[in-house]
Short mmCIF file of C-alpha atoms and ligand atoms in Angstrom, two decimals:
data_model
loop_
_atom_site.label_atom_id
_atom_site.label_comp_id
_atom_site.label_asym_id
_atom_site.label_seq_id
_atom_site.Cartn_x
_atom_site.Cartn_y
_atom_site.Cartn_z
CA GLY A 1 -161.53 -168.12 -3.97
CA VAL A 2 -159.68 -165.27 -5.61
CA ILE A 3 -161.77 -163.31 -8.12
CA GLY A 4 -160.92 -164.46 -11.67
CA GLN A 5 -158.72 -167.33 -10.50
CA GLY A 6 -158.39 -170.25 -12.93
CA VAL A 7 -158.01 -168.10 -16.04
CA SER A 8 -154.61 -168.71 -17.68
CA VAL A 9 -152.46 -166.13 -19.48
CA ASP A 10 -152.83 -168.25 -22.62
CA SER A 11 -156.58 -167.70 -22.60
CA LEU A 12 -156.17 -163.89 -22.66
CA PRO A 13 -156.14 -161.97 -25.96
CA LEU A 14 -152.40 -161.33 -25.47
CA ARG A 15 -150.31 -159.90 -28.32
CA GLU A 16 -148.80 -162.85 -30.24
CA ASN A 17 -145.18 -161.83 -29.66
CA LEU A 18 -145.67 -162.02 -25.87
CA ARG A 19 -147.10 -165.56 -25.84
CA GLY A 20 -144.87 -168.08 -24.07
CA LYS A 21 -142.41 -165.41 -22.84
CA SER A 22 -141.15 -165.45 -19.23
CA ALA A 23 -141.03 -162.42 -16.94
CA TYR A 24 -137.80 -160.95 -15.48
CA GLY A 25 -137.27 -162.99 -12.35
CA ALA A 26 -134.29 -162.41 -10.07
CA PRO A 27 -135.42 -164.25 -6.91
CA GLN A 28 -136.13 -161.80 -4.03
CA LEU A 29 -135.19 -163.90 -0.99
CA THR A 30 -134.16 -162.71 2.46
CA VAL A 31 -130.96 -164.55 3.37
CA PRO A 32 -127.88 -163.53 5.41
CA VAL A 33 -125.68 -162.74 2.37
CA GLN A 34 -127.45 -161.22 -0.64
CA LEU A 35 -125.13 -160.94 -3.61
CA ASN A 36 -127.57 -161.36 -6.49
CA THR A 37 -128.66 -158.02 -7.96
CA ASN A 38 -125.47 -155.92 -8.26
CA GLU A 39 -126.55 -153.38 -5.66
CA ASN A 40 -124.11 -151.27 -3.64
CA PRO A 41 -123.96 -153.10 -0.28
CA HIS A 42 -123.19 -149.92 1.69
CA PRO A 43 -126.36 -148.42 3.20
CA PRO A 44 -126.86 -144.65 2.85
CA THR A 45 -125.10 -142.42 5.38
CA GLN A 46 -127.18 -140.85 8.16
CA ALA A 47 -126.60 -137.43 6.55
CA LEU A 48 -128.07 -138.69 3.26
CA VAL A 49 -131.02 -140.36 5.01
CA ASP A 50 -131.75 -137.11 6.88
CA ASP A 51 -131.48 -135.01 3.70
CA VAL A 52 -133.84 -137.36 1.80
CA ALA A 53 -136.33 -137.33 4.71
CA GLU A 54 -136.23 -133.53 5.02
CA SER A 55 -136.51 -133.06 1.24
CA VAL A 56 -139.45 -135.46 0.97
CA ARG A 57 -141.15 -133.78 3.98
CA HIS A 58 -140.85 -130.46 2.15
CA ALA A 59 -142.02 -131.98 -1.16
CA ALA A 60 -145.03 -133.49 0.61
CA THR A 61 -146.50 -130.01 1.09
CA GLN A 62 -146.92 -129.93 -2.72
CA LEU A 63 -148.38 -133.42 -3.20
CA HIS A 64 -151.71 -131.97 -4.43
CA ARG A 65 -149.84 -130.63 -7.50
CA TYR A 66 -148.32 -132.60 -10.35
CA PRO A 67 -144.50 -132.69 -10.35
CA ASP A 68 -142.29 -130.78 -12.81
CA ARG A 69 -143.00 -132.81 -15.96
CA ASP A 70 -139.53 -132.13 -17.32
CA ALA A 71 -137.64 -132.58 -14.02
CA VAL A 72 -135.42 -129.60 -14.87
CA GLU A 73 -133.82 -129.17 -11.44
CA LEU A 74 -132.97 -132.87 -11.25
CA ARG A 75 -131.59 -132.95 -14.80
CA THR A 76 -129.46 -129.90 -14.00
CA ALA A 77 -128.04 -131.66 -10.92
CA LEU A 78 -127.37 -134.82 -12.96
CA ALA A 79 -125.59 -132.75 -15.64
CA GLU A 80 -123.39 -131.17 -12.96
CA TYR A 81 -122.58 -134.58 -11.52
CA LEU A 82 -121.72 -135.94 -14.97
CA THR A 83 -119.53 -132.97 -15.85
CA GLY A 84 -117.57 -133.58 -12.66
CA GLN A 85 -117.42 -137.37 -12.97
CA THR A 86 -116.58 -137.65 -16.68
CA GLY A 87 -114.78 -134.37 -17.37
CA PHE A 88 -117.06 -133.68 -20.37
CA ASP A 89 -119.18 -130.54 -20.37
CA VAL A 90 -122.72 -131.98 -20.00
CA ASP A 91 -125.75 -129.63 -20.09
CA ALA A 92 -129.20 -130.25 -18.58
CA SER A 93 -130.57 -130.38 -22.16
CA ASN A 94 -128.31 -133.42 -22.76
CA VAL A 95 -129.91 -135.34 -19.89
CA TRP A 96 -133.23 -137.15 -19.54
CA ALA A 97 -134.34 -138.99 -16.39
CA ALA A 98 -136.85 -141.76 -15.65
CA ASN A 99 -137.78 -144.39 -13.07
CA GLY A 100 -134.61 -146.48 -13.38
CA SER A 101 -132.57 -146.99 -16.52
CA ASN A 102 -134.99 -149.78 -17.43
CA GLU A 103 -137.61 -147.08 -18.09
CA ILE A 104 -135.02 -145.07 -20.03
CA LEU A 105 -134.36 -148.13 -22.23
CA GLN A 106 -138.08 -148.68 -22.71
CA GLN A 107 -138.63 -145.05 -23.74
CA LEU A 108 -135.72 -145.34 -26.20
CA LEU A 109 -137.27 -148.41 -27.83
CA GLN A 110 -140.70 -146.77 -27.87
CA ALA A 111 -139.17 -143.92 -29.88
CA PHE A 112 -136.54 -145.68 -31.99
CA GLY A 113 -137.75 -149.30 -32.09
CA GLY A 114 -141.29 -150.68 -32.29
CA PRO A 115 -143.27 -152.74 -34.81
CA GLY A 116 -141.35 -153.33 -38.05
CA ARG A 117 -138.05 -152.32 -36.42
CA SER A 118 -135.24 -154.38 -34.96
CA SER A 119 -132.68 -154.25 -32.17
CA LEU A 120 -129.43 -156.17 -31.86
CA GLY A 121 -127.38 -157.02 -28.76
CA PHE A 122 -124.21 -158.99 -27.98
CA VAL A 123 -125.12 -161.93 -25.76
CA PRO A 124 -124.80 -162.93 -23.01
CA SER A 125 -125.72 -159.47 -21.78
CA TYR A 126 -128.39 -157.74 -19.67
CA SER A 127 -131.50 -159.91 -19.79
CA MET A 128 -133.89 -156.94 -19.83
CA HIS A 129 -132.76 -155.75 -23.27
CA PRO A 130 -134.67 -158.49 -25.16
CA ILE A 131 -137.57 -158.28 -22.68
CA ILE A 132 -137.97 -154.53 -23.29
CA ALA A 133 -137.69 -155.25 -27.03
CA SER A 134 -140.62 -157.66 -26.86
CA GLY A 135 -142.61 -155.26 -24.67
CA THR A 136 -142.29 -152.60 -27.39
CA GLN A 137 -142.71 -155.16 -30.19
CA THR A 138 -139.20 -154.53 -31.49
CA GLU A 139 -137.61 -157.55 -33.20
CA TRP A 140 -134.64 -158.85 -31.17
CA ILE A 141 -131.46 -160.12 -32.83
CA ASP A 142 -128.79 -162.01 -30.85
CA ALA A 143 -125.15 -161.65 -31.86
CA LYS A 144 -122.93 -163.95 -29.81
CA ARG A 145 -119.86 -163.03 -27.82
CA ARG A 146 -116.83 -165.33 -27.95
CA ALA A 147 -116.74 -168.50 -25.81
CA ASP A 148 -114.73 -166.53 -23.20
CA PHE A 149 -117.51 -163.85 -23.31
CA SER A 150 -115.26 -161.15 -24.80
CA LEU A 151 -116.63 -159.14 -27.74
CA ASP A 152 -115.32 -160.15 -31.17
CA ILE A 153 -115.42 -156.69 -32.72
CA ASP A 154 -115.02 -157.90 -36.33
CA PHE A 155 -117.98 -160.23 -35.87
CA ALA A 156 -119.94 -157.45 -34.11
CA VAL A 157 -119.38 -155.04 -37.00
CA SER A 158 -120.25 -157.64 -39.65
CA SER A 159 -123.43 -158.59 -37.73
CA ILE A 160 -124.51 -154.95 -37.75
CA ALA A 161 -123.71 -154.61 -41.46
CA GLU A 162 -125.60 -157.80 -42.29
CA ARG A 163 -128.70 -157.34 -40.10
CA ASP A 164 -128.95 -153.52 -40.30
CA PRO A 165 -130.76 -153.09 -36.93
CA ASP A 166 -132.54 -149.87 -35.98
CA VAL A 167 -131.08 -150.05 -32.47
CA VAL A 168 -127.80 -151.61 -31.24
CA PHE A 169 -127.30 -152.34 -27.54
CA VAL A 170 -123.76 -152.30 -26.13
CA THR A 171 -123.39 -152.86 -22.38
CA SER A 172 -120.12 -151.58 -20.91
CA PRO A 173 -119.07 -152.91 -18.47
CA ASN A 174 -121.17 -155.82 -19.67
CA ASN A 175 -123.58 -157.46 -17.24
CA PRO A 176 -123.08 -160.37 -16.45
CA THR A 177 -119.57 -160.85 -17.89
CA GLY A 178 -117.80 -157.69 -16.65
CA HIS A 179 -115.96 -156.67 -19.84
CA SER A 180 -115.74 -153.04 -20.96
CA ILE A 181 -115.60 -152.05 -24.61
CA PRO A 182 -112.45 -150.16 -25.70
CA THR A 183 -113.17 -146.76 -27.28
CA GLU A 184 -111.75 -147.77 -30.67
CA ASP A 185 -114.12 -150.78 -30.82
CA LEU A 186 -117.09 -148.59 -29.88
CA ARG A 187 -116.16 -146.21 -32.71
CA ARG A 188 -116.24 -149.12 -35.16
CA ILE A 189 -119.75 -150.04 -33.96
CA LEU A 190 -120.89 -146.41 -34.25
CA ASP A 191 -119.46 -146.20 -37.78
CA ALA A 192 -121.15 -149.47 -38.80
CA ALA A 193 -124.59 -148.68 -37.30
CA ARG A 194 -127.28 -146.91 -39.34
CA GLY A 195 -129.56 -146.35 -36.33
CA ILE A 196 -129.26 -145.62 -32.62
CA VAL A 197 -126.48 -147.14 -30.50
CA ILE A 198 -127.48 -147.42 -26.84
CA LEU A 199 -124.44 -147.66 -24.63
CA ASP A 200 -125.73 -149.12 -21.36
CA GLU A 201 -123.27 -147.74 -18.78
CA ALA A 202 -125.14 -148.91 -15.65
CA TYR A 203 -121.79 -149.86 -14.06
CA ALA A 204 -119.65 -147.03 -15.51
CA GLU A 205 -118.49 -145.65 -12.15
CA PHE A 206 -116.75 -148.96 -11.38
CA SER A 207 -114.87 -149.01 -14.67
CA ALA A 208 -111.36 -147.82 -15.46
CA GLN A 209 -112.49 -146.99 -19.03
CA PRO A 210 -113.46 -143.41 -19.98
CA SER A 211 -117.22 -142.86 -20.44
CA ALA A 212 -118.63 -142.96 -23.98
CA ILE A 213 -120.22 -139.57 -23.19
CA GLY A 214 -117.09 -138.09 -24.82
CA LEU A 215 -118.17 -139.51 -28.22
CA ILE A 216 -121.66 -137.93 -28.29
CA ALA A 217 -120.37 -134.71 -29.90
CA GLU A 218 -119.00 -136.80 -32.79
CA TYR A 219 -122.06 -139.07 -33.18
CA PRO A 220 -125.01 -136.87 -32.09
CA THR A 221 -127.65 -138.66 -34.19
CA LYS A 222 -126.55 -142.13 -33.08
CA LEU A 223 -125.07 -142.37 -29.61
CA VAL A 224 -127.18 -142.50 -26.45
CA VAL A 225 -125.50 -143.28 -23.12
CA SER A 226 -127.77 -144.80 -20.49
CA ARG A 227 -126.87 -144.66 -16.79
CA THR A 228 -128.40 -145.29 -13.39
CA MET A 229 -128.26 -144.28 -9.74
CA SER A 230 -129.05 -147.91 -8.78
CA LYS A 231 -125.50 -149.29 -8.64
CA ALA A 232 -122.49 -147.17 -7.63
CA PHE A 233 -124.89 -144.52 -6.28
CA ALA A 234 -126.51 -146.94 -3.81
CA PHE A 235 -129.98 -145.70 -4.83
CA ALA A 236 -131.59 -148.84 -6.31
CA GLY A 237 -134.69 -148.38 -4.15
CA GLY A 238 -135.08 -144.76 -5.27
CA ARG A 239 -135.53 -145.77 -8.95
CA LEU A 240 -133.65 -143.17 -10.92
CA GLY A 241 -132.02 -143.76 -14.29
CA TYR A 242 -130.99 -141.27 -16.95
CA LEU A 243 -129.59 -140.89 -20.42
CA VAL A 244 -127.04 -138.55 -21.93
CA ALA A 245 -127.35 -137.62 -25.61
CA ALA A 246 -127.86 -134.74 -28.04
CA PRO A 247 -130.78 -132.47 -27.00
CA ALA A 248 -132.77 -133.80 -30.00
CA VAL A 249 -132.83 -137.27 -28.40
CA VAL A 250 -134.27 -135.73 -25.23
CA GLU A 251 -136.94 -134.05 -27.38
CA ALA A 252 -137.78 -137.46 -28.84
CA MET A 253 -138.25 -138.83 -25.31
CA LEU A 254 -140.93 -136.17 -24.67
CA LEU A 255 -143.00 -137.82 -27.42
CA VAL A 256 -143.20 -141.17 -25.61
CA ARG A 257 -142.89 -140.45 -21.88
CA LEU A 258 -146.00 -140.46 -19.76
CA PRO A 259 -146.66 -137.00 -18.34
CA TYR A 260 -145.46 -136.60 -14.73
CA HIS A 261 -143.66 -139.97 -14.81
CA LEU A 262 -141.18 -138.91 -12.09
CA SER A 263 -143.09 -138.27 -8.87
CA VAL A 264 -142.51 -135.27 -6.60
CA VAL A 265 -141.13 -137.72 -4.03
CA THR A 266 -138.70 -139.36 -6.50
CA GLN A 267 -137.38 -136.02 -7.75
CA ALA A 268 -136.86 -134.69 -4.21
CA ALA A 269 -135.16 -137.88 -3.01
CA ALA A 270 -132.87 -138.12 -6.05
CA LEU A 271 -131.82 -134.47 -5.69
CA ALA A 272 -130.95 -135.12 -2.04
CA ALA A 273 -128.96 -138.25 -2.97
CA LEU A 274 -127.04 -136.26 -5.60
CA ARG A 275 -126.04 -133.69 -2.98
CA HIS A 276 -124.25 -136.55 -1.20
CA ALA A 277 -122.68 -138.03 -4.34
CA SER A 278 -119.09 -137.71 -3.20
CA GLU A 279 -119.61 -139.57 0.11
CA THR A 280 -121.67 -142.30 -1.62
CA LEU A 281 -119.17 -142.77 -4.43
CA GLY A 282 -116.40 -143.11 -1.87
CA SER A 283 -117.47 -146.78 -1.66
CA VAL A 284 -116.65 -147.38 -5.34
CA GLU A 285 -112.89 -147.70 -4.84
CA ARG A 286 -113.41 -150.02 -1.88
CA LEU A 287 -115.75 -152.20 -3.92
CA SER A 288 -113.31 -152.30 -6.85
CA ALA A 289 -110.50 -153.37 -4.49
CA GLU A 290 -112.80 -156.05 -3.03
CA ARG A 291 -113.66 -157.21 -6.55
CA ASP A 292 -109.97 -157.69 -7.28
CA ARG A 293 -109.54 -159.61 -4.03
CA VAL A 294 -112.54 -161.88 -4.77
CA MET A 295 -111.30 -162.52 -8.33
CA ALA A 296 -107.79 -163.38 -7.14
CA ARG A 297 -109.04 -165.75 -4.43
CA LEU A 298 -111.52 -167.53 -6.74
CA THR A 299 -108.72 -168.01 -9.29
CA GLU A 300 -106.43 -169.36 -6.58
CA LEU A 301 -109.16 -171.81 -5.52
CA GLY A 302 -109.29 -173.14 -9.09
CA PHE A 303 -112.41 -171.49 -10.50
CA ASP A 304 -112.57 -170.08 -14.03
CA VAL A 305 -112.92 -166.34 -13.36
CA ILE A 306 -114.02 -163.92 -16.08
CA PRO A 307 -112.08 -160.63 -15.62
CA SER A 308 -114.48 -157.90 -14.42
CA ASP A 309 -114.45 -154.12 -14.66
CA ALA A 310 -117.67 -153.84 -12.58
CA ASN A 311 -119.05 -154.72 -9.11
CA PHE A 312 -119.76 -158.37 -9.93
CA VAL A 313 -117.84 -161.42 -11.09
CA LEU A 314 -118.89 -164.28 -13.39
CA PHE A 315 -117.20 -167.54 -12.43
CA GLY A 316 -117.38 -171.30 -13.07
CA ARG A 317 -117.12 -173.77 -14.60
CA PHE A 318 -119.69 -175.79 -12.74
CA THR A 319 -121.00 -179.19 -13.73
CA SER A 320 -124.47 -177.75 -13.10
CA ALA A 321 -124.80 -174.03 -12.39
CA ALA A 322 -128.40 -174.51 -11.17
CA ALA A 323 -127.37 -177.20 -8.66
CA THR A 324 -124.39 -175.17 -7.41
CA TRP A 325 -126.58 -172.06 -7.04
CA LYS A 326 -128.73 -174.09 -4.58
CA ARG A 327 -125.62 -175.22 -2.63
CA TYR A 328 -124.68 -171.56 -2.07
CA LEU A 329 -128.24 -170.72 -1.02
CA GLU A 330 -128.24 -173.61 1.48
CA GLN A 331 -125.19 -171.91 3.06
CA GLY A 332 -127.08 -168.59 3.26
CA VAL A 333 -125.40 -167.01 0.23
CA LEU A 334 -127.70 -165.80 -2.56
CA ILE A 335 -125.86 -165.35 -5.86
CA ARG A 336 -127.26 -165.28 -9.39
CA ASP A 337 -127.89 -167.97 -11.96
CA VAL A 338 -127.89 -165.83 -15.11
CA GLY A 339 -128.75 -168.76 -17.37
CA ILE A 340 -125.21 -169.25 -18.72
CA ASP A 341 -124.23 -172.90 -18.87
CA GLY A 342 -121.61 -173.64 -16.18
CA TYR A 343 -121.33 -170.12 -14.72
CA LEU A 344 -122.77 -168.08 -11.85
CA ARG A 345 -122.49 -164.39 -11.02
CA THR A 346 -121.71 -162.94 -7.61
CA THR A 347 -122.10 -159.28 -6.67
CA ILE A 348 -119.31 -157.70 -4.62
CA GLY A 349 -120.68 -157.09 -1.14
CA LEU A 350 -119.32 -155.85 2.17
CA ASP A 351 -115.91 -157.30 3.11
CA SER A 352 -117.55 -159.70 5.58
CA GLU A 353 -120.09 -160.84 2.96
CA ASN A 354 -117.32 -161.47 0.44
CA ASP A 355 -115.42 -163.43 3.13
CA ARG A 356 -118.46 -165.63 3.69
CA PHE A 357 -118.95 -166.05 -0.07
CA LEU A 358 -115.29 -167.09 -0.49
CA GLU A 359 -115.53 -169.50 2.47
CA VAL A 360 -118.54 -171.23 0.90
CA SER A 361 -116.76 -171.20 -2.49
CA ALA A 362 -113.73 -172.94 -0.95
CA SER A 363 -116.01 -175.60 0.54
CA LEU A 364 -117.75 -176.23 -2.79
CA VAL A 365 -114.82 -176.17 -5.23
CA GLN A 366 -114.14 -179.92 -5.00
CA SER A 367 -117.69 -181.14 -5.49
CA GLU A 368 -119.10 -178.63 -7.98
CA LEU A 369 -116.51 -178.15 -10.75
N1 LIG B 401 -128.63 -151.96 -17.34
C1 LIG B 401 -127.89 -152.93 -16.81
C2 LIG B 401 -126.73 -153.45 -17.58
C3 LIG B 401 -128.21 -153.45 -15.55
O1 LIG B 401 -127.49 -154.45 -15.04
C4 LIG B 401 -129.31 -152.93 -14.84
C5 LIG B 401 -129.69 -153.43 -13.46
N2 LIG B 401 -129.70 -154.79 -13.30
C6 LIG B 401 -130.06 -151.93 -15.46
C7 LIG B 401 -129.69 -151.46 -16.70
C8 LIG B 401 -131.32 -151.35 -14.87
O2 LIG B 401 -131.17 -150.81 -13.64
P1 LIG B 401 -132.17 -149.71 -13.08
O3 LIG B 401 -133.50 -149.84 -13.80
O4 LIG B 401 -132.25 -150.01 -11.64
O5 LIG B 401 -131.52 -148.39 -13.40
#
């Protein structure tokens, strides 16, 4: 038998706040149409693949040495990309990078949350926010969105005033509902918050809204914008997330990061991917147009479609979301049950994948709603 088999998690001396919790669990299944984790469906170009391979080959000659602990070259390239993409003058000292924006969020809670501190988020939202809170022993407070999943800003502001959290999470566009927060609403949250406001902009490149990066100069002790190369950048497998904030926030990250957290290979590959940013991001407009087509067709078929500013769409209302999710899977289409009663989320894929998804949707609309 397996060494140590038969011992349950419950019998381990686990920290109390982790007992009974479930792990993050998007199913990783290989099926013809995979529309479940909000990836960019377009594979990297040959030029990008070659540049990554050549860069990693070169980096491999230095594998006996630790990487640049502060990833200065990579942060400089990210700052240049951000300055071009957002129009705001971002410096390398405003940027911090880690292994995916999940690690960025964890480092932020290690520094600004933790035992005796609290974080508040507007649910339904990204499921990892409360999981990272429990991993860092930060109390988690749910504030609900409206029944149509839009953010009731008056309620949001009064929740912050009442609960006085150390960290507020705002996801814009929000996963899994697709809404973006208007700048004037974000200002009200920033004015109401005493602590850090993390604006999770994982899907920012898909949005028509301006980035919150423009507000950092006004709220330097509060606002942190978190971003990722996993979505629009088509670099989910490369694991590279980053934050934009005042340089002091980056200094705070140095207190909690593990030394050499970004490998030589990761830094080289991410730099190569950034050199090809414009060709990669060319897919964003196509995906946005496809999103609009999928939303229009689902509406026409009779589904309840939540308007999306990102590369995914939440739709329903199903009698049983769990049962319908299985029907899609039986037809070779993997979408996501995000745990919202009556709704499922589909990622926008290649045109042909969206066609197949819409075909299956048309066949299910009668029986599942
Ligand atoms: N934030 C949001 C809102 C997300 O949806 C995701 C990916 N599911 C992430 C952060 C984390 O992505 P990554 O760690 O790949 O950067």
